[in-house]
PDB file of C-alpha atoms and ligand atoms in Angstrom:
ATOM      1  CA  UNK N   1     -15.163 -12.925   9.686  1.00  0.00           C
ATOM      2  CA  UNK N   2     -11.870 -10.805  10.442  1.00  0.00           C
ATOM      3  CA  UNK N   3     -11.608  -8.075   7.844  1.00  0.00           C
ATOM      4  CA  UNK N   4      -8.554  -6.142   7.984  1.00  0.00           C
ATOM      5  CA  UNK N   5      -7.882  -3.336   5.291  1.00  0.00           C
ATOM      6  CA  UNK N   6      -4.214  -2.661   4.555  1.00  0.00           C
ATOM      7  CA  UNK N   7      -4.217   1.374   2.937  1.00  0.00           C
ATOM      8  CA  UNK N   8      -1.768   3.119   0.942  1.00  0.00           C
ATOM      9  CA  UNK N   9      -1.188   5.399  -1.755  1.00  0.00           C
ATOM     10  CA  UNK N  10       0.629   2.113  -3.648  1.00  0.00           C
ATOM     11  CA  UNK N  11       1.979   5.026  -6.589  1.00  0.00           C
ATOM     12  CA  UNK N  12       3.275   2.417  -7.742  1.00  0.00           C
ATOM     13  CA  UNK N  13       2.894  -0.899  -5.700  1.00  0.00           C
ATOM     14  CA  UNK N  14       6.269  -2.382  -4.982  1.00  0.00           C
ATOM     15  CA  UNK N  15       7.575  -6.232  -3.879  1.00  0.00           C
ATOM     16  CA  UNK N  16       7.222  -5.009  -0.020  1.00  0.00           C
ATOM     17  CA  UNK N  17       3.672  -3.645  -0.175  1.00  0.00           C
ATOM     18  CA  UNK N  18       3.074  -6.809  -1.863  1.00  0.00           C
ATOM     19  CA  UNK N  19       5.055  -9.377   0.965  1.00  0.00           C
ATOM     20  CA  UNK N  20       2.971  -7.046   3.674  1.00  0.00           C
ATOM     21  CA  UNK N  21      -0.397  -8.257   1.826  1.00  0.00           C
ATOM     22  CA  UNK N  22       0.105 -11.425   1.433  1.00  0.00           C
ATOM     23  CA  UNK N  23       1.391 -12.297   4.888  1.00  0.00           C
ATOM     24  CA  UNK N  24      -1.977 -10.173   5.826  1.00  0.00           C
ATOM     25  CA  UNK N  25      -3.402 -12.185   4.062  1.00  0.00           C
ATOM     26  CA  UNK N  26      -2.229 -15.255   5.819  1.00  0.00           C
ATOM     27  CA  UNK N  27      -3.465 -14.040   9.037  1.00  0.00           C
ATOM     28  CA  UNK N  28      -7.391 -12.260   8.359  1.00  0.00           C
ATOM     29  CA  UNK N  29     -10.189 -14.020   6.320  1.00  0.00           C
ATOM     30  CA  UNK N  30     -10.314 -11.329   4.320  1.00  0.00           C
ATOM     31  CA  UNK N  31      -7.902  -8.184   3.467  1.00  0.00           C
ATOM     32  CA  UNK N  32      -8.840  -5.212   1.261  1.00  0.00           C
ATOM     33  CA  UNK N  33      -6.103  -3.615  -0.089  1.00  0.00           C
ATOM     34  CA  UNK N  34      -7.248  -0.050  -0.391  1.00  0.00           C
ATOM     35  CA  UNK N  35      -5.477   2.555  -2.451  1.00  0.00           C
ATOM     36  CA  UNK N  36      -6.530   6.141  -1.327  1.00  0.00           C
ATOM     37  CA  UNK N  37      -7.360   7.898  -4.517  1.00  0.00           C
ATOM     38  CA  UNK N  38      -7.611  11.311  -3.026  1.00  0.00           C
ATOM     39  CA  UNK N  39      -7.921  13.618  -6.092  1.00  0.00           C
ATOM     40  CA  UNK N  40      -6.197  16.562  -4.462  1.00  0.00           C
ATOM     41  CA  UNK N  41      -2.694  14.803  -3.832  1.00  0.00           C
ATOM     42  CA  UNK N  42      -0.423  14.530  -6.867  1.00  0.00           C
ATOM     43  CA  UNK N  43       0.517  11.230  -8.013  1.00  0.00           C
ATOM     44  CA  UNK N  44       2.756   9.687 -10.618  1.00  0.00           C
ATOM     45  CA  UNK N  45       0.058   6.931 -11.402  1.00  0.00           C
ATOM     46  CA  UNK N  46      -3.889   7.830 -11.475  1.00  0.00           C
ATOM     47  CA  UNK N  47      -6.134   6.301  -9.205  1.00  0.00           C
ATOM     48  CA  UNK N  48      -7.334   3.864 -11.510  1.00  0.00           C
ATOM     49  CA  UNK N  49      -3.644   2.795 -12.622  1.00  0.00           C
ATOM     50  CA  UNK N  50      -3.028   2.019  -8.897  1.00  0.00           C
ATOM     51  CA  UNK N  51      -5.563  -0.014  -8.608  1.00  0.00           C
ATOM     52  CA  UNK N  52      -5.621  -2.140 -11.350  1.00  0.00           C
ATOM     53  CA  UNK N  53      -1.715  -2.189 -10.883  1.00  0.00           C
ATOM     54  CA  UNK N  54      -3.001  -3.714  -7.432  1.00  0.00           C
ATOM     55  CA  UNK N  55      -5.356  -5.965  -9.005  1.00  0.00           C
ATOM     56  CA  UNK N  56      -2.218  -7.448 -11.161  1.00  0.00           C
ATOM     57  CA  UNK N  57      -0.177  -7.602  -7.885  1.00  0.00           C
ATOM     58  CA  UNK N  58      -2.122 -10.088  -6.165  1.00  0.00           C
ATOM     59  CA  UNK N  59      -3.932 -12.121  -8.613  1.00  0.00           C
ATOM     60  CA  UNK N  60       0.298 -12.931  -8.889  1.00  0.00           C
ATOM     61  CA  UNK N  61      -0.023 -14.038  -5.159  1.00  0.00           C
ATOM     62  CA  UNK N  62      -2.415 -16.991  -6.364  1.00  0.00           C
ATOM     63  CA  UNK N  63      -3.347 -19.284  -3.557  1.00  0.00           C
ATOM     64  CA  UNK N  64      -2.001 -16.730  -1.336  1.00  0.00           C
ATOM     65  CA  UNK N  65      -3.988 -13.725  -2.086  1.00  0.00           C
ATOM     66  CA  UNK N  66      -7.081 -15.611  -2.920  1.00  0.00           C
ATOM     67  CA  UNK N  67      -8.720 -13.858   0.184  1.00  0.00           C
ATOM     68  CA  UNK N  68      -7.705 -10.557  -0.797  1.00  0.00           C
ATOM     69  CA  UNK N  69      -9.780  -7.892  -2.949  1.00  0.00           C
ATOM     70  CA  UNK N  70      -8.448  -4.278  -4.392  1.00  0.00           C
ATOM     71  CA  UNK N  71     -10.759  -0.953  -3.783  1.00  0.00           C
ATOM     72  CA  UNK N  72     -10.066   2.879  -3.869  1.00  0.00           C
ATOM     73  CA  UNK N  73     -11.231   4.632  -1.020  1.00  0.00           C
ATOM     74  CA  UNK N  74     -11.556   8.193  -0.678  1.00  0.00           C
ATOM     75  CA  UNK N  75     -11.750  10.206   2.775  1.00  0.00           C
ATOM     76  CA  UNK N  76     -10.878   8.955   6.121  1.00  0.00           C
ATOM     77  CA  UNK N  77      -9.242   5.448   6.503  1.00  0.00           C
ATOM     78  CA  UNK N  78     -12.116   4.879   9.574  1.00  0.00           C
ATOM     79  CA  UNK N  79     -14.502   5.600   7.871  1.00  0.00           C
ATOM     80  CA  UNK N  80     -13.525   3.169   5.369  1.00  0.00           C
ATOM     81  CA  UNK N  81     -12.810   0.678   7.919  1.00  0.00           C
ATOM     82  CA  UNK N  82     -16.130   1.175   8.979  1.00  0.00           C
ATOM     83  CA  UNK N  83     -18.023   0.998   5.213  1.00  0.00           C
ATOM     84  CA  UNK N  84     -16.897  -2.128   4.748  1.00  0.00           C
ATOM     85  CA  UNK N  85     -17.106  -3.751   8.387  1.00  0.00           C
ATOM     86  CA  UNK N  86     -12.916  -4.149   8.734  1.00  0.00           C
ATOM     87  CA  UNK N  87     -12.016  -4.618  12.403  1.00  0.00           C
ATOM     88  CA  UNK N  88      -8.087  -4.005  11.568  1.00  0.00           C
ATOM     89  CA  UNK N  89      -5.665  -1.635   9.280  1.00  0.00           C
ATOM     90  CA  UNK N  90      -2.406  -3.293   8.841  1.00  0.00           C
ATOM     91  CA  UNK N  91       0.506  -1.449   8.052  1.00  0.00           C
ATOM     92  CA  UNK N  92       4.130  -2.691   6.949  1.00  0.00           C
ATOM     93  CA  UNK N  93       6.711  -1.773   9.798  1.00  0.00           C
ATOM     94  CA  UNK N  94      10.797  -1.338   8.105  1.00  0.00           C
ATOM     95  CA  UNK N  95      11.978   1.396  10.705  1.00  0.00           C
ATOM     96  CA  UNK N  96      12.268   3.202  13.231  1.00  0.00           C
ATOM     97  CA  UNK N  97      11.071   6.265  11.255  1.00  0.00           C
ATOM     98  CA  UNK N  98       8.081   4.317  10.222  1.00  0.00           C
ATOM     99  CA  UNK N  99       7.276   3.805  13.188  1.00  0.00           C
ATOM    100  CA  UNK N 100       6.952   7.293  14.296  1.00  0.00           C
ATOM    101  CA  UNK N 101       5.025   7.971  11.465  1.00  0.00           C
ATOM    102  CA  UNK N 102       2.966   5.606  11.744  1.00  0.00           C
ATOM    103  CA  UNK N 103       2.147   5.431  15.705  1.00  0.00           C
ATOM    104  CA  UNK N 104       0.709   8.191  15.684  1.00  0.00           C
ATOM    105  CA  UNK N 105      -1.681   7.720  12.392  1.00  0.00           C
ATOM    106  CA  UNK N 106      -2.674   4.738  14.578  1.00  0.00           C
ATOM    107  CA  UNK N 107      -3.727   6.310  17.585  1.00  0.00           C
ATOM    108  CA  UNK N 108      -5.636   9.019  15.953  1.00  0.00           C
ATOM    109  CA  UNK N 109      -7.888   6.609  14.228  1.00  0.00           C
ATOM    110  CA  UNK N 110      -7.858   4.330  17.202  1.00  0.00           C
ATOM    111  CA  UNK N 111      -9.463   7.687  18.982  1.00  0.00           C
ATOM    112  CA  UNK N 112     -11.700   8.316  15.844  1.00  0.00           C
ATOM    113  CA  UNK N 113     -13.574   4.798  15.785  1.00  0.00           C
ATOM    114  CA  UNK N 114     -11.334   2.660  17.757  1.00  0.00           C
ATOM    115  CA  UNK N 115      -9.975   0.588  15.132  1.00  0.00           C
ATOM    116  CA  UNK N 116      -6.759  -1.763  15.721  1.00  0.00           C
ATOM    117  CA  UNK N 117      -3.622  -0.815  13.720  1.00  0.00           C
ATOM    118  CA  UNK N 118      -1.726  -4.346  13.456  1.00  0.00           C
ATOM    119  CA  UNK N 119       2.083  -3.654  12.183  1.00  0.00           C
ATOM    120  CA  UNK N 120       3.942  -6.554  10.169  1.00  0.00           C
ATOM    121  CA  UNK N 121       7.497  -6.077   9.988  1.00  0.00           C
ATOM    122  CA  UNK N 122       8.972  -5.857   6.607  1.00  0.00           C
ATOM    123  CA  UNK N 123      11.020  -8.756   5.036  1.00  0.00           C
ATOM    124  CA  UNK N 124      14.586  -7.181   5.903  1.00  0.00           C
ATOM    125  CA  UNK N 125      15.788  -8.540   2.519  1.00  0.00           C
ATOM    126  CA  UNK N 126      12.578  -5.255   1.033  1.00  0.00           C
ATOM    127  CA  UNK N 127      13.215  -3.157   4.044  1.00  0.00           C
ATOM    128  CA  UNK N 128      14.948  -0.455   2.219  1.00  0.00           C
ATOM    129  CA  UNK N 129      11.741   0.051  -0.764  1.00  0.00           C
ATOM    130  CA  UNK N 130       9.806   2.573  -1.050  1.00  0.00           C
ATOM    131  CA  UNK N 131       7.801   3.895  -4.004  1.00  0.00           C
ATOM    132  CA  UNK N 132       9.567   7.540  -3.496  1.00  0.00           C
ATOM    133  CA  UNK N 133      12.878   5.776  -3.643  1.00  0.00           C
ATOM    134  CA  UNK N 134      11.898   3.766  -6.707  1.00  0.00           C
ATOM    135  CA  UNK N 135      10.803   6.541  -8.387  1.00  0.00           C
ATOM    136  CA  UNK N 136      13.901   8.283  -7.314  1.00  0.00           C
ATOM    137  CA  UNK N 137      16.062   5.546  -8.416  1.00  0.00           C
ATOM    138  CA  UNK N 138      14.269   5.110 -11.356  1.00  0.00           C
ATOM    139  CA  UNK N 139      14.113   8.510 -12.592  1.00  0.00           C
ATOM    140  CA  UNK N 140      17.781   8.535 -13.034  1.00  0.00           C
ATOM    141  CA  UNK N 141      18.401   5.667 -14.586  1.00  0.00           C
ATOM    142  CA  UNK N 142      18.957   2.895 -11.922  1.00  0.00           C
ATOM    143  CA  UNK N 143      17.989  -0.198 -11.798  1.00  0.00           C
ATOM    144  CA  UNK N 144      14.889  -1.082  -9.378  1.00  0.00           C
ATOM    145  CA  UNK N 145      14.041  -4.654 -11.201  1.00  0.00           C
ATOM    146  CA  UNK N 146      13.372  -6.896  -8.392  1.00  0.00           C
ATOM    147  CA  UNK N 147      11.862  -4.307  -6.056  1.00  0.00           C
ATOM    148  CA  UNK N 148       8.678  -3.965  -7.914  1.00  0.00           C
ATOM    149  CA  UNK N 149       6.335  -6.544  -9.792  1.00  0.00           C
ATOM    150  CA  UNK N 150       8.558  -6.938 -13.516  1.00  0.00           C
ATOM    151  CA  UNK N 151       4.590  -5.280 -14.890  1.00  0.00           C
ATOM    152  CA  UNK N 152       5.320  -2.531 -13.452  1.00  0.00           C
ATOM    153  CA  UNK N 153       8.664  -1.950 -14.341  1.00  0.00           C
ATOM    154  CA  UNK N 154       7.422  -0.677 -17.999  1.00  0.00           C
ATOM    155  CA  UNK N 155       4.737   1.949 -17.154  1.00  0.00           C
ATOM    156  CA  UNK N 156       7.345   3.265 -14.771  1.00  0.00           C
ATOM    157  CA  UNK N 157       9.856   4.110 -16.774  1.00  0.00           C
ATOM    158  CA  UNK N 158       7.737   5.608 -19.770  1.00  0.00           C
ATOM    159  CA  UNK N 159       5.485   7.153 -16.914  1.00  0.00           C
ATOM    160  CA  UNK N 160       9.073   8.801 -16.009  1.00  0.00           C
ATOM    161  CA  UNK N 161       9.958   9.678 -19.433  1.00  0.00           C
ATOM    162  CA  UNK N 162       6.577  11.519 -20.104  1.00  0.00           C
ATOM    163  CA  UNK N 163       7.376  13.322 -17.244  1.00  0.00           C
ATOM    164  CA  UNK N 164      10.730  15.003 -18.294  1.00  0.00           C
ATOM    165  CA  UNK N 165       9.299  15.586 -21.693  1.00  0.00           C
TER     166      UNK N 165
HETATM  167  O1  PNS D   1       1.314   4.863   1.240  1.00  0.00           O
HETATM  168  P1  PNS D   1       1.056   6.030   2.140  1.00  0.00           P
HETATM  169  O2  PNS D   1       1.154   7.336   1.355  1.00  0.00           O
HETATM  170  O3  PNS D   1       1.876   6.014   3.376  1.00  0.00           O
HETATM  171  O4  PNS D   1      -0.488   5.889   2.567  1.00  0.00           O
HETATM  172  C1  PNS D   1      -1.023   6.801   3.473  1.00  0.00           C
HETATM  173  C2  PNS D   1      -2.511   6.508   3.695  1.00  0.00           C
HETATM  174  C3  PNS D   1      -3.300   6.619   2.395  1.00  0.00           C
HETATM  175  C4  PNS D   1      -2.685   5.133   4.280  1.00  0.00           C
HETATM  176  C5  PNS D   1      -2.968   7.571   4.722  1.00  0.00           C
HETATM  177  O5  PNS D   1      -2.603   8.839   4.279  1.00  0.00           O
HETATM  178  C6  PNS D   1      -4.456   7.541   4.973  1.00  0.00           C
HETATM  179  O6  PNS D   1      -4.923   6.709   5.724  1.00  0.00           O
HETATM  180  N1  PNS D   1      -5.167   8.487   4.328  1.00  0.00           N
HETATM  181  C7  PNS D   1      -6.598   8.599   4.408  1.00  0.00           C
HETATM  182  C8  PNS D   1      -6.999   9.895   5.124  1.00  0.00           C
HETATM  183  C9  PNS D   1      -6.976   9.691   6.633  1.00  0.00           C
HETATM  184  O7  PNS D   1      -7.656   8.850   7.189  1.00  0.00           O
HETATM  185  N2  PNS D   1      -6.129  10.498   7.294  1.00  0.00           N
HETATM  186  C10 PNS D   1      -5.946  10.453   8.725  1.00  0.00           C
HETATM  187  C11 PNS D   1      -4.935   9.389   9.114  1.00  0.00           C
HETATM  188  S1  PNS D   1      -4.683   9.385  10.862  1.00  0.00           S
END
């Protein structure tokens, strides 16, 4: 059984987080998409919005995302990995700055337990999303239908709104 875990803060989940899972998805038995709900970071959407947010996400993958299950985790993404017996984190790949993010969060935890980091390279037509720039977006006014799930479009903008109230 290949587990992988594919970990993120998801606030909110958008179409690429959602391409990178399923195409996971399509390559491990199983993938866990795990949405760190560490309380002390700040978050438009709570923990347990995320995940069930998540949950809505790929149950819309049908066939697809059949192999695929939703969990917070809190702590270190090894020790996680380790929990739950995943042999891979798999992270979604659109640039070069991503890339020098995300090298090095890979070879720290490959030092911490030796897990693999396995990078899938984003659609280029969802390259340019990001939850920060759909919030961004968003939050004055512009359009981001299409770059998130259409359920999330709603809780987004009145999340927004309660904000500026
Ligand atoms: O969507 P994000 O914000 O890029 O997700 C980042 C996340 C949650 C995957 C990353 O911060 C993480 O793995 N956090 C858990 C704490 C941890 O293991 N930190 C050390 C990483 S080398």
């Amino acid at each position: 059984m290949r587990r992988a875990v594919c970990p993120g803060s998801f606030d909110p989940v958008t179409r690429g987080h959602l391409d990178i899972v399923r195409r996971a998805a399509a390559v491990f038995d199983e993938v866990v998409v795990a949405v760190g709900v560490n309380p002390s970071k700040s978050r438009l959407f709570g923990p347990e919005e995320r995940v069930a947010m998540l949950e809505q996400g790929v149950a819309g993958l049908g066939e697809a995302g059949a192999n695929v299950r939703v969990a917070g985790f809190t702590g270190l993404i090894t020790a996680y990995c380790r929990e739950i017996d995943a042999h891979a984190i798999v992270k979604g790949l659109r640039s070069g700055t991503d890339f020098d993010y995300e090298v090095q969060m890979a070879q720290m935890n490959a030092h911490l337990t030796g897990v693999e980091t396995v990078f899938v390279i984003a659609d280029p037509q969802l390259g340019f999303v990001s939850s920060s720039l759909v919030k961004e977006v968003a939050a004055f006014g512009g359009d981001v239908s299409g770059l998130v799930p259409e359920f999330v479009l709603g809780p987004l903008t009145d999340r927004l709104a309660e904000k500026r109230a």
